Coordinates of C-alpha atoms in Angstrom, one line a residue:
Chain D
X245 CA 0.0 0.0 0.0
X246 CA 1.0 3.4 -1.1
X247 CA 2.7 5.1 2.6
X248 CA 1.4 8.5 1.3
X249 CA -2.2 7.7 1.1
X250 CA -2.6 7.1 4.7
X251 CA -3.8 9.7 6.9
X252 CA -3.6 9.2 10.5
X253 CA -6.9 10.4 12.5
X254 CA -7.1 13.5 13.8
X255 CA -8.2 13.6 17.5
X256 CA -11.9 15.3 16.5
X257 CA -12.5 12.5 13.6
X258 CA -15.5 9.6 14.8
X259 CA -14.3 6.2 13.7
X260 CA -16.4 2.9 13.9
X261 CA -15.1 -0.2 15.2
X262 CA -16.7 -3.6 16.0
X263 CA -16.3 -5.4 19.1
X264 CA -18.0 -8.6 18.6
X265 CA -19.2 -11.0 18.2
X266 CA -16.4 -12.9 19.1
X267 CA -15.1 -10.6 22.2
X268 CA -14.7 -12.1 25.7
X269 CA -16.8 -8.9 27.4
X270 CA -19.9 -9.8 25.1
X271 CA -20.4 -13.1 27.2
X272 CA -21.9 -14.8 24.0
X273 CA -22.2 -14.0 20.5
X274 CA -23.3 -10.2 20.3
X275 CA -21.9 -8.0 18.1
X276 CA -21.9 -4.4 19.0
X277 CA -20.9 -1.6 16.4
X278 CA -19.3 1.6 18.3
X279 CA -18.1 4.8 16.6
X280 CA -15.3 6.5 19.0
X281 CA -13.6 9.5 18.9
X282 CA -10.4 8.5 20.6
X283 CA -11.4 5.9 23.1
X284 CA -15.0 7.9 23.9
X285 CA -18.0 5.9 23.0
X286 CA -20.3 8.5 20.5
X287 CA -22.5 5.6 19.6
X288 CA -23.6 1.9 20.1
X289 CA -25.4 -0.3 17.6
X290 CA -26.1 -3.7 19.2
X291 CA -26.5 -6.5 16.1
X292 CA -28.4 -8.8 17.4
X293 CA -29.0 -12.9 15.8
X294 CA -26.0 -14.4 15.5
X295 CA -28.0 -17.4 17.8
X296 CA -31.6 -16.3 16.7
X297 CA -32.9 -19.8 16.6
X298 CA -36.6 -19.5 15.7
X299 CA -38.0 -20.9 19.3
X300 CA -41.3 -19.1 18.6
X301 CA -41.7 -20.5 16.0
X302 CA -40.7 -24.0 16.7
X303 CA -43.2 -24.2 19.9
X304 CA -46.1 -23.7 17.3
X305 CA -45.4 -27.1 16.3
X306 CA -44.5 -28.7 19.8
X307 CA -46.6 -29.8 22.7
X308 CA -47.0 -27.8 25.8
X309 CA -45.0 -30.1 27.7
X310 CA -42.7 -30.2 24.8
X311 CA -41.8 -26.6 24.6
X312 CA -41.0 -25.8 28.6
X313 CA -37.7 -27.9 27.6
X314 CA -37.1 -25.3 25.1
X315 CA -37.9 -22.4 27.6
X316 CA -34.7 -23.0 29.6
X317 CA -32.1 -22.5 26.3
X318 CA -33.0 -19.2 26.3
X319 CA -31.3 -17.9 29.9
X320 CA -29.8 -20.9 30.5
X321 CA -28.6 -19.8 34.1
X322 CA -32.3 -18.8 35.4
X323 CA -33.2 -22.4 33.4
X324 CA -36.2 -23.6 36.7
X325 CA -37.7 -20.2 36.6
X326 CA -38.5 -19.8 32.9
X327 CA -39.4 -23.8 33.2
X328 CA -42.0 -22.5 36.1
X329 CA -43.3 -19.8 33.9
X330 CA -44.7 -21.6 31.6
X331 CA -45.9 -24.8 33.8
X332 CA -47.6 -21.6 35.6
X333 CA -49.1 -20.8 32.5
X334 CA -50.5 -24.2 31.9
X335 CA -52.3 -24.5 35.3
X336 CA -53.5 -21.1 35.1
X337 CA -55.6 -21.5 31.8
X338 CA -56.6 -25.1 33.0
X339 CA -57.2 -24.2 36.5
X340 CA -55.6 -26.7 37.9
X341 CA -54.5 -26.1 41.5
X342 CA -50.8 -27.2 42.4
X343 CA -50.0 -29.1 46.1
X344 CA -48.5 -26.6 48.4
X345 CA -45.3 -28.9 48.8
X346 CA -44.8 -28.3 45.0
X347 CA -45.1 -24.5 45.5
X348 CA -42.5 -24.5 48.0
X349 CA -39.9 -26.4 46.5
X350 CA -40.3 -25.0 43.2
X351 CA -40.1 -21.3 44.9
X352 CA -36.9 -22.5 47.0
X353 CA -35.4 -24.3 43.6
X354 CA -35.7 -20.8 42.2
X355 CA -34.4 -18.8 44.8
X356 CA -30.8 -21.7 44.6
X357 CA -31.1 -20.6 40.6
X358 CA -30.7 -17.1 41.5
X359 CA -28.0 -17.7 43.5
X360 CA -26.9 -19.8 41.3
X361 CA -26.8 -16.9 38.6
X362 CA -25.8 -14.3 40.8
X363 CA -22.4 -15.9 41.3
X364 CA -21.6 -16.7 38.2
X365 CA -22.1 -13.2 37.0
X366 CA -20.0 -12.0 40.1
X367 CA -17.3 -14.0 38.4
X368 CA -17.6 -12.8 35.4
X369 CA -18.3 -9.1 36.5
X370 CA -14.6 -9.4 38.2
X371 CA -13.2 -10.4 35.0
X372 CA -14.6 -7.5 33.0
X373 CA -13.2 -5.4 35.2
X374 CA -9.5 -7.8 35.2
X375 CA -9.9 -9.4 38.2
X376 CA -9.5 -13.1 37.4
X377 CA -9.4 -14.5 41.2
X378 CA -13.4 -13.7 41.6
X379 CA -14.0 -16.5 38.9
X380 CA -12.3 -19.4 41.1
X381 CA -14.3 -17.9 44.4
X382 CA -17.8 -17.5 42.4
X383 CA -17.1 -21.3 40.7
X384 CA -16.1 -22.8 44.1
X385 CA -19.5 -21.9 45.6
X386 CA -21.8 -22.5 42.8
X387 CA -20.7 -25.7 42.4
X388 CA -22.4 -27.0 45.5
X389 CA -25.5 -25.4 44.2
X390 CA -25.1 -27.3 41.0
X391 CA -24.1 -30.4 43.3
X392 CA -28.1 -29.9 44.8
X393 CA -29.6 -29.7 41.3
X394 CA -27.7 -32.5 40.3
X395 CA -29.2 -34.7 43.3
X396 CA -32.3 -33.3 43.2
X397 CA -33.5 -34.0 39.5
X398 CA -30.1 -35.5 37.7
X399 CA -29.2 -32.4 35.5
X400 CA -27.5 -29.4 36.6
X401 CA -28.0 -26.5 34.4
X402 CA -30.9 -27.2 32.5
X403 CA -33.1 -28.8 35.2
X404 CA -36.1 -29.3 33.1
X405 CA -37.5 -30.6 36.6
X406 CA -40.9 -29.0 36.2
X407 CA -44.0 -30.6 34.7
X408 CA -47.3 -28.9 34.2
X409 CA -49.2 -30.1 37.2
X410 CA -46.1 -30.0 39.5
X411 CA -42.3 -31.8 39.7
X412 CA -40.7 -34.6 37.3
X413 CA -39.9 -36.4 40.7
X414 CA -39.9 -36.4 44.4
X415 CA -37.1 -34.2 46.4
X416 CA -34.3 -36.1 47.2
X417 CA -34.3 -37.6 51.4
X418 CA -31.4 -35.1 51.0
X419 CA -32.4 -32.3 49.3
X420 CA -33.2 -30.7 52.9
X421 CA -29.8 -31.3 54.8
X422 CA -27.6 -30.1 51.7
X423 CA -29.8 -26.9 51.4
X424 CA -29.4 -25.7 54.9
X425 CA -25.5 -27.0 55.0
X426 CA -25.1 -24.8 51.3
X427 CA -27.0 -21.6 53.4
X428 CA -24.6 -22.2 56.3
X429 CA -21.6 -22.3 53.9
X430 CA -22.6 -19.4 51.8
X431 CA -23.7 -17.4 54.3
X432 CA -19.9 -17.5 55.7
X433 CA -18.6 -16.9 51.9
X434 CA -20.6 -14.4 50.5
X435 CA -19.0 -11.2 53.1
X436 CA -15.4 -12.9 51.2
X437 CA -17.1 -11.3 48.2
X438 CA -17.4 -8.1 49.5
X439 CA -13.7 -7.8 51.1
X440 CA -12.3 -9.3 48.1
X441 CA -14.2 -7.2 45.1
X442 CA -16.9 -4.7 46.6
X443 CA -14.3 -2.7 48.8
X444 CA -11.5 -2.7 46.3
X445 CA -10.6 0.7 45.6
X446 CA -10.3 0.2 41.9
X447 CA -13.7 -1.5 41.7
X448 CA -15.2 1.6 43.2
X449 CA -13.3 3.9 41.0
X450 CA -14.3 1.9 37.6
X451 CA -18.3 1.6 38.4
X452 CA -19.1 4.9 40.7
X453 CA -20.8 7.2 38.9
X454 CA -20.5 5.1 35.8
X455 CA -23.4 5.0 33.4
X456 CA -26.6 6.3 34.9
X457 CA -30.0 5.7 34.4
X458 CA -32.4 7.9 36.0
X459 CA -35.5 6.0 36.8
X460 CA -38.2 7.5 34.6
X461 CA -35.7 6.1 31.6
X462 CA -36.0 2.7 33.3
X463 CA -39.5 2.9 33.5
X464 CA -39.4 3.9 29.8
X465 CA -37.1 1.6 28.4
X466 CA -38.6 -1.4 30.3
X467 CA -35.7 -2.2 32.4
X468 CA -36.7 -4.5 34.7
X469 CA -34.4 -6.8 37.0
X470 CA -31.8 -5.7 39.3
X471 CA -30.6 -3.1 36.6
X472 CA -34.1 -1.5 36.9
X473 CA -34.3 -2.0 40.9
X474 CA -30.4 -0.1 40.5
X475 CA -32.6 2.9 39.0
X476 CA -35.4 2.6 41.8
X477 CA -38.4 1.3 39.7
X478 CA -40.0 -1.6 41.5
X479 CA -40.5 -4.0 39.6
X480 CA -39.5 -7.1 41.5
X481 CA -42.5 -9.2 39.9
X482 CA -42.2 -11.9 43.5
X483 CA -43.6 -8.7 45.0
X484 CA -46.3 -7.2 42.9
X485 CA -47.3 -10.3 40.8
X486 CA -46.7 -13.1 43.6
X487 CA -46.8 -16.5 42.3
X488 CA -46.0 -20.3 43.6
X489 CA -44.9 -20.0 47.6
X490 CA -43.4 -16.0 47.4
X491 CA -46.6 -15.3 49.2
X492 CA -45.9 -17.5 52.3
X493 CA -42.3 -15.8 52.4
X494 CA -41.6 -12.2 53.8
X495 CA -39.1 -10.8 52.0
X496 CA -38.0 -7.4 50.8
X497 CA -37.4 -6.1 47.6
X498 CA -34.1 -4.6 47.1
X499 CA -33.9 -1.1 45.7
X500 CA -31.6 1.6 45.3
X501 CA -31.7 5.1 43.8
X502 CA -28.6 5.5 42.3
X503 CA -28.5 3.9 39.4
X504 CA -25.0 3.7 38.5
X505 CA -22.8 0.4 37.4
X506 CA -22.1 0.2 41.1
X507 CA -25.5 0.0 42.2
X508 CA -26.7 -2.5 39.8
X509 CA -23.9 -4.5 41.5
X510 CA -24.8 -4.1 44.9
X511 CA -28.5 -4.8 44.1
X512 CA -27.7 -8.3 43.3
X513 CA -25.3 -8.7 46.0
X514 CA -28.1 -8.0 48.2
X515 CA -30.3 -9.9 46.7
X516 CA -28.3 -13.3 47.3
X517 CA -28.6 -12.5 51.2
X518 CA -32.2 -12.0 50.5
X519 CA -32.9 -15.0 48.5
X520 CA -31.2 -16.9 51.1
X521 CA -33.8 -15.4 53.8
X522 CA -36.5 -17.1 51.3
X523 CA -35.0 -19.9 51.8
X524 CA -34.7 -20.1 55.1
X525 CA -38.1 -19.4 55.8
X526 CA -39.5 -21.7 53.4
X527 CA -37.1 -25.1 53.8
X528 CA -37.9 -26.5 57.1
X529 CA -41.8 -26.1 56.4
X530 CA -42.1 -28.1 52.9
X531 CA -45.4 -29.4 53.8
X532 CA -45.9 -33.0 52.9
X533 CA -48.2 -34.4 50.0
X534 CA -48.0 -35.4 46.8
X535 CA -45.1 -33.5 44.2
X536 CA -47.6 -33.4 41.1
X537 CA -51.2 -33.8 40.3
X538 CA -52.2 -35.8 37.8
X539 CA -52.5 -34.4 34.2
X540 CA -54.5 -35.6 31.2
X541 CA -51.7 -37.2 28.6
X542 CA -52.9 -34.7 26.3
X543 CA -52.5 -31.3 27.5
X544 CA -55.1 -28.9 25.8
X545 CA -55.4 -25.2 26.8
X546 CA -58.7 -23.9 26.4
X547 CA -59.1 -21.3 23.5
X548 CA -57.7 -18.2 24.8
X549 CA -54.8 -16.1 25.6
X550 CA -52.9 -16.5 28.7
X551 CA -49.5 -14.3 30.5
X552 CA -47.5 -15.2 32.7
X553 CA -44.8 -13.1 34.5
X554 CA -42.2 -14.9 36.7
X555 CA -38.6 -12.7 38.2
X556 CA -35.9 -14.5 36.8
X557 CA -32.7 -13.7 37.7
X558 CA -31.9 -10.9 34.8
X559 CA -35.3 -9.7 34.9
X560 CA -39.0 -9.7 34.4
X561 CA -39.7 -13.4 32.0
X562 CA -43.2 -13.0 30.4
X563 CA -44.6 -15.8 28.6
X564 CA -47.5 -15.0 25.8
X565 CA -50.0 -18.0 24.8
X566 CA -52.8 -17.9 22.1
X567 CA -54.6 -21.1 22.1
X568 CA -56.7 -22.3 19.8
X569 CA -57.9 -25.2 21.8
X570 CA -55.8 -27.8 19.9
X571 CA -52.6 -29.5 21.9
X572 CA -50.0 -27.0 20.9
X573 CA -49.8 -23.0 21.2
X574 CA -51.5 -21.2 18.8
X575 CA -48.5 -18.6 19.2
X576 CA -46.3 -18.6 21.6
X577 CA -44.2 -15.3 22.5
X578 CA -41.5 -14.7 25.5
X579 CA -40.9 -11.4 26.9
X580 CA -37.3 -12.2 27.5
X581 CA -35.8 -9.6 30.2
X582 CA -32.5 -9.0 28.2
X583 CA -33.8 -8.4 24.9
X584 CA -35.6 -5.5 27.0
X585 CA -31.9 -4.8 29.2
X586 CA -30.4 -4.3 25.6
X587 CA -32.0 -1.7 24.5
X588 CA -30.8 1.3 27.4
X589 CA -27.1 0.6 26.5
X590 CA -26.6 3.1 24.4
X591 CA -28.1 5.8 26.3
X592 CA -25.8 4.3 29.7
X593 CA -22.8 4.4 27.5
X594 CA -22.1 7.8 25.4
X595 CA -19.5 9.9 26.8
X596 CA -17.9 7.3 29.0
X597 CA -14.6 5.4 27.8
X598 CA -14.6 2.1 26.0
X599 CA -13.4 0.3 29.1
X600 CA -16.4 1.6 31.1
X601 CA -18.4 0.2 28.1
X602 CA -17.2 -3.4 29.3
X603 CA -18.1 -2.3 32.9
X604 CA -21.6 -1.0 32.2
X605 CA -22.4 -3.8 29.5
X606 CA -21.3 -6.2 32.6
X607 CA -23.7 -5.0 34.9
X608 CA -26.6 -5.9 32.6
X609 CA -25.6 -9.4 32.7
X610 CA -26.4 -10.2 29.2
X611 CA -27.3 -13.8 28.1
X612 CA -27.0 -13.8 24.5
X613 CA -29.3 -16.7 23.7
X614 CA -31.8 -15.1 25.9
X615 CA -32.3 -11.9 23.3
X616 CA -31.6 -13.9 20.6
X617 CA -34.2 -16.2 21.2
Chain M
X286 CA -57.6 0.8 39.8
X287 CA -60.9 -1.7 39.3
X288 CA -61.3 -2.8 35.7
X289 CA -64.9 -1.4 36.0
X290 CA -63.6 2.0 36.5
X291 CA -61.1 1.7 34.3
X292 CA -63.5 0.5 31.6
X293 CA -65.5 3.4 32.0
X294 CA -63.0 5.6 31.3
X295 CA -62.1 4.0 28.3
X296 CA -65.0 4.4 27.1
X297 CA -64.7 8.1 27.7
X298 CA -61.5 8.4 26.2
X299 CA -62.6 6.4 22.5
X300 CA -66.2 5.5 22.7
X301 CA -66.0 3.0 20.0
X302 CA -63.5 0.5 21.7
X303 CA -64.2 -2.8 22.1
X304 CA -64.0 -3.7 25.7
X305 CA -63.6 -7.2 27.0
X306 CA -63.0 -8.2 30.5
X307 CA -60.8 -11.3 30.4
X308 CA -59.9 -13.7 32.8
X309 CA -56.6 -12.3 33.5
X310 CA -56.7 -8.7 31.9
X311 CA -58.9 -6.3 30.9
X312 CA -58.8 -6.0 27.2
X313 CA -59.4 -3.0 25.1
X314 CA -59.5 -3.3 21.5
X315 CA -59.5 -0.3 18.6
X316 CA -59.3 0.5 14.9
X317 CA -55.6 0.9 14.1
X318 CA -55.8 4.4 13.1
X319 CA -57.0 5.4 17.0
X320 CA -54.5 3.4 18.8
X321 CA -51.9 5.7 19.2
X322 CA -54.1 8.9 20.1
X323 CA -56.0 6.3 22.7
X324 CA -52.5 4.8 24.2
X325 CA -51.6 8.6 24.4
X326 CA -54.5 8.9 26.5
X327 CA -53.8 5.8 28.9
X328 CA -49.9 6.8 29.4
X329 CA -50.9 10.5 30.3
X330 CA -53.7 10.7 31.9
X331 CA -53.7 11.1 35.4
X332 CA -55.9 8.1 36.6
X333 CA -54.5 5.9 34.3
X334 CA -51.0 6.3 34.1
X335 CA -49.8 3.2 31.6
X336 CA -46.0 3.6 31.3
X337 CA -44.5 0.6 31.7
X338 CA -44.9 -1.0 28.6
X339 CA -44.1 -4.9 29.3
X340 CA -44.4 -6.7 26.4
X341 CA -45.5 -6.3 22.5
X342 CA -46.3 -8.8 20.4
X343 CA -48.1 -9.6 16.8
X344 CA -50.1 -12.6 16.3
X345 CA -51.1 -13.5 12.9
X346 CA -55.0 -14.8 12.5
X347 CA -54.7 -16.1 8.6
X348 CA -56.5 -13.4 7.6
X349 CA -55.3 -10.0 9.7
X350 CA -52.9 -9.6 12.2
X351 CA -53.1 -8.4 16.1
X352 CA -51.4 -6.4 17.3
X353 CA -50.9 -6.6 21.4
X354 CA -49.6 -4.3 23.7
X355 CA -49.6 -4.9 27.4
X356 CA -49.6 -2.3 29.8
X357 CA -48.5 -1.5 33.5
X358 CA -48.9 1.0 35.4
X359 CA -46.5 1.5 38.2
X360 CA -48.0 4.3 40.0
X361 CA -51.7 2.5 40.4
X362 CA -50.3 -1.1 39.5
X363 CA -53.2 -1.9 37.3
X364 CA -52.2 -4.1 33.8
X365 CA -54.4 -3.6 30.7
X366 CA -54.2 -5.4 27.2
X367 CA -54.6 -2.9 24.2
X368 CA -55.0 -4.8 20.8
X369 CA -55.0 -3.4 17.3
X370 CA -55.9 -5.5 13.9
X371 CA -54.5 -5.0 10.8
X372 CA -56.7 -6.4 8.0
X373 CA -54.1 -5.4 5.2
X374 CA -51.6 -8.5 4.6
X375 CA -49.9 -7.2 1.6
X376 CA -48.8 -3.9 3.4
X377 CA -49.7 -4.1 6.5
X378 CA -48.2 -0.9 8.6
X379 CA -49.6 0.9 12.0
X380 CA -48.3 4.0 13.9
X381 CA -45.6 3.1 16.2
X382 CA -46.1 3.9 19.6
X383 CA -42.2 4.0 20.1
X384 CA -42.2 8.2 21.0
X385 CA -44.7 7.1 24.0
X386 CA -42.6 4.2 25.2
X387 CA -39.3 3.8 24.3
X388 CA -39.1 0.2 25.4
X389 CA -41.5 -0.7 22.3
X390 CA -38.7 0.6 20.3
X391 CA -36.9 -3.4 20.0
X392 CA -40.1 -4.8 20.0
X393 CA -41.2 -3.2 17.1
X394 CA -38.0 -3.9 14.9
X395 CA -38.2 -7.9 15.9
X396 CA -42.2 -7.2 14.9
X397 CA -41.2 -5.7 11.6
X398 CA -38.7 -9.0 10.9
X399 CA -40.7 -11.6 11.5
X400 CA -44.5 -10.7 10.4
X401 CA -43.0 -8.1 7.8
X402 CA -45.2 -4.7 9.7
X403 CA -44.5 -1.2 8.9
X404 CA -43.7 0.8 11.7
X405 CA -44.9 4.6 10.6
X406 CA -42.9 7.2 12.8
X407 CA -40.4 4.7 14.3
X408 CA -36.8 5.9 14.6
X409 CA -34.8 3.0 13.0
X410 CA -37.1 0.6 11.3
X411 CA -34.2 -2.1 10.8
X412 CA -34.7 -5.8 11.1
X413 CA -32.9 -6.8 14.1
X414 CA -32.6 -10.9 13.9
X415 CA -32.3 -11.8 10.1
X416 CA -29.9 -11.2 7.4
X417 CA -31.1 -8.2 5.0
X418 CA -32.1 -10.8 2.4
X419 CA -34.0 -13.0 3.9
X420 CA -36.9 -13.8 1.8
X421 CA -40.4 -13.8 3.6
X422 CA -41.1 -13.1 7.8
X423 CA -41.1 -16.7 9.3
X424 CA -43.8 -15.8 11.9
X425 CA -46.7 -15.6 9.9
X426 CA -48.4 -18.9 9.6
X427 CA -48.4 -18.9 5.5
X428 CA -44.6 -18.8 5.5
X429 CA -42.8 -21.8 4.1
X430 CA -39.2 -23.0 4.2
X431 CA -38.8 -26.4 2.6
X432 CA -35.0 -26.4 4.0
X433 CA -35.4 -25.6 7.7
X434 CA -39.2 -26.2 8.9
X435 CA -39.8 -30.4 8.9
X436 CA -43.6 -30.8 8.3
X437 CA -44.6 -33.4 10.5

């Protein structure tokens, strides 16, 4: 190439650049398209589908049973709640009521999801920012929550453990014992989380102050989740919209006015302590009774349309059914919560350095397949 | 605020709305040529207060398409369904109501990508999932692809 027909930038001149979809900060497949002028972010253009796989569509043509196993590849690390939301769903339009014992272990099987997903975005949250030891802390604790899953109904990220109508299977004789031990455990671990990340000096210095959202945007832009609580809008959905044993629990929802990258962590920080007072309350009084009611082999909603909202772990999960009395949806939509989360980064991000990008873009927790759908 | 109340005041705001109580929501539906002056009405007015916008959706009935808008309120925490049909299948468009919620902004580009629905007014009518040549919008029920759909 000709030397002389290269012109270096000048420091006023916009220039695009792609980070994605291949890019460790994008935690999946998610192409964003920034134009910078020096290393301040003027612009982002998410591109979304690079795992758009049609599961809309494809539930037109499944069962109702069939399509809750494809509810949990969309967030695959809030997998039992979007699995309850659609179970939920079912019973609703059928009127079928559940057993009390299945309300409560399916509320306390959620609450461990959270958890669950709450750590492993701490690890990854402490990576965005460079610090690699909070991925061996987050891992060594989730594992026993993955260890409980795994006894409890064989798999351990995709649990696939509900059925309309109530559980797969019995709790495990053990499912109690290693539930309290793991609340013990974590309840010694989680203050390591603060010392090691939460107080660091650097950590404060990279997400204090860093990409705003005033709560009237929130409201606007439908962020929902701990981003949205970050912001002040309550929209904790376990509070407003109770469903399955969140009634029987006293709990509070977390919120913060703030709304500023640190503030979206410490809501979910907070909300591990909380989900573990859920638990608490709820695991030594699993009434006893039988874990599902019996279904008809042929589940057919009446004709109809039917929402459900559960609070998965990112965010408010809705799920849309028209039925047209046959045995399998009419049409089938999902309100994911980080389709909706995408959509504010933008506005979080102009004016603030590409590294805060990474910062903010971690605080959203994004779960590609999850917008993708 | 009780759906009776609120259905009355509907019926202030746009006297020719079809109102339906539902099991789960109340369910409003108008000519597509009102909906935006009438979903206006809802986010503004004082007793209604509809700004949380939680989820939008199409749903395509062979021979017009809804369109469905649920709404929140987080002031009086009361939900409402607004529906819209669109008889026109060969150019089917409605006004977006993306200037009243912002969050519809998404929901109306996946909307235009897979049911193939003009937008009118919307800031960045893009397809969002697909590549730009893509033939035909896989969410309608008349769309075929020999390669990726298995009849069965």
């Amino acid at each position: 190439m000709d030397a002389e027909k290269i012109q270096p930038l000048t420091e006023e001149q916009e220039f695009s650049i792609n980070m994605g979809p291949q890019h460790p900060s994008t935690h999946g497949v998610l192409r964003l398209m920034l134009k910078l002028q020096g290393e301040m972010v003027r612009e982002v253009k998410p591109q979304l589908g690079y795992i758009h796989r049609g599961i809309e569509k494809m539930c037109e043509k499944l069962t109702y049973p069939q399509t809750i196993h494809l509810t949990d590849r969309l967030d695959y690390l809030s997998a039992h709640i979007l699995n309850e939301s659609v179970c939920l769903a079912v019973e609703n339009a059928l009127e079928v009521e559940v057993p009390d014992r299945v309300k409560y272990v399916r509320t306390i099987i959620d609450e461990l999801n959270r958890i669950a997903s709450h750590q492993l975005w701490w690890c990854a949250f402490g990576m965005d920012l460079g610090a690699l030891t909070t991925f061996f802390y987050g891992l060594r604790d989730r594992e026993k929550i993955l260890d409980i899953f795994e006894e409890t109904c064989g798999a351990r990220l995709l649990l696939s453990y509900n059925v309309p109508g109530g559980l797969m299977f019995d709790i495990h004789p053990n499912f109690q014992k290693r539930t309290k031990d793991f609340i013990k455990y974590f309840r010694k671990k989680l203050p390591e989380y603060d010392a090691l990340l939460t107080g660091n000096p650097i950590m404060q210095e990279r997400t204090k102050g860093i990409g705003y959202f005033s709560k009237e945007d929130a409201i606007n832009f439908g962020l929902s989740g701990p981003p949205g609580r970050a912001s002040g809008f309550s929209c904790d959905v376990r509070v407003h919209q109770p469903y399955s044993a969140y009634p029987f629990a006293k709990f509070k929802e977390i919120l913060y006015t703030e709304g500023d990258t640190f503030h979206r962590y410490k809501v979910r920080i907070d909300e591990m302590w909380e989900s573990m007072n859920i638990i608490e309350q709820l695991i030594d009084n699993i009434p006893e009774g039988d874990f599902a009611v019996k279904m008809k082999p042929v589940i057919k909603l009446p004709e109809g349309e039917y929402y459900q909202r559960v609070e998965a772990a990112r965010g408010e999960f809705g799920v849309y059914i028209v039925s047209d009395g046959n045995k399998n949806p009419y049409r089938m939509k999902f309100r994911s919560p980080n389709f909706c989360n995408l959509a504010p980064l933008h506005k979080m991000s102009v004016g603030y350095k590409i590294a805060d990008l990474v910062a903010i873009s971690g605080s959203l927790d994004f779960v590609v397949p999850d917008m993708d759908r | 605020m009780e759906n009776n109340k609120l259905q009355e005041l509907i019926q202030n705001f746009t006297p020719e709305a079809e109102i339906t109580a539902g099991k789960q929501f109340l369910t409003v539906t108008v000519d597509k040529s009102r909906l935006h002056e009438l979903a206006k009405k809802l986010k503004e007015s004082e007793e209604t207060q509809f700004d949380y916008l939680f989820c939008e959706s199409a749903v395509d009935y062979n021979d017009y398409f809804m369109m469905v808008y649920h709404l929140d309120s987080t002031t009086h925490r009361h939900q409402l369904v607004l529906k819209a049909k669109i008889t026109d299948r060969e150019n089917p468009e409605i006004d977006s109501v993306c200037d009243l919620w912002e969050a519809a902004n998404y929901h109306e580009r996946e909307i235009f990508d897979l049911f193939g629905i003009r937008f009118i007014n919307h800031p960045d009518m893009r397809k969002i999932f697909l590549d730009n040549d893509w033939v035909g919008f896989p969410l309608r029920k008349d769309y075929v692809d020999k390669v990726n759909v298995v009849e069965r």
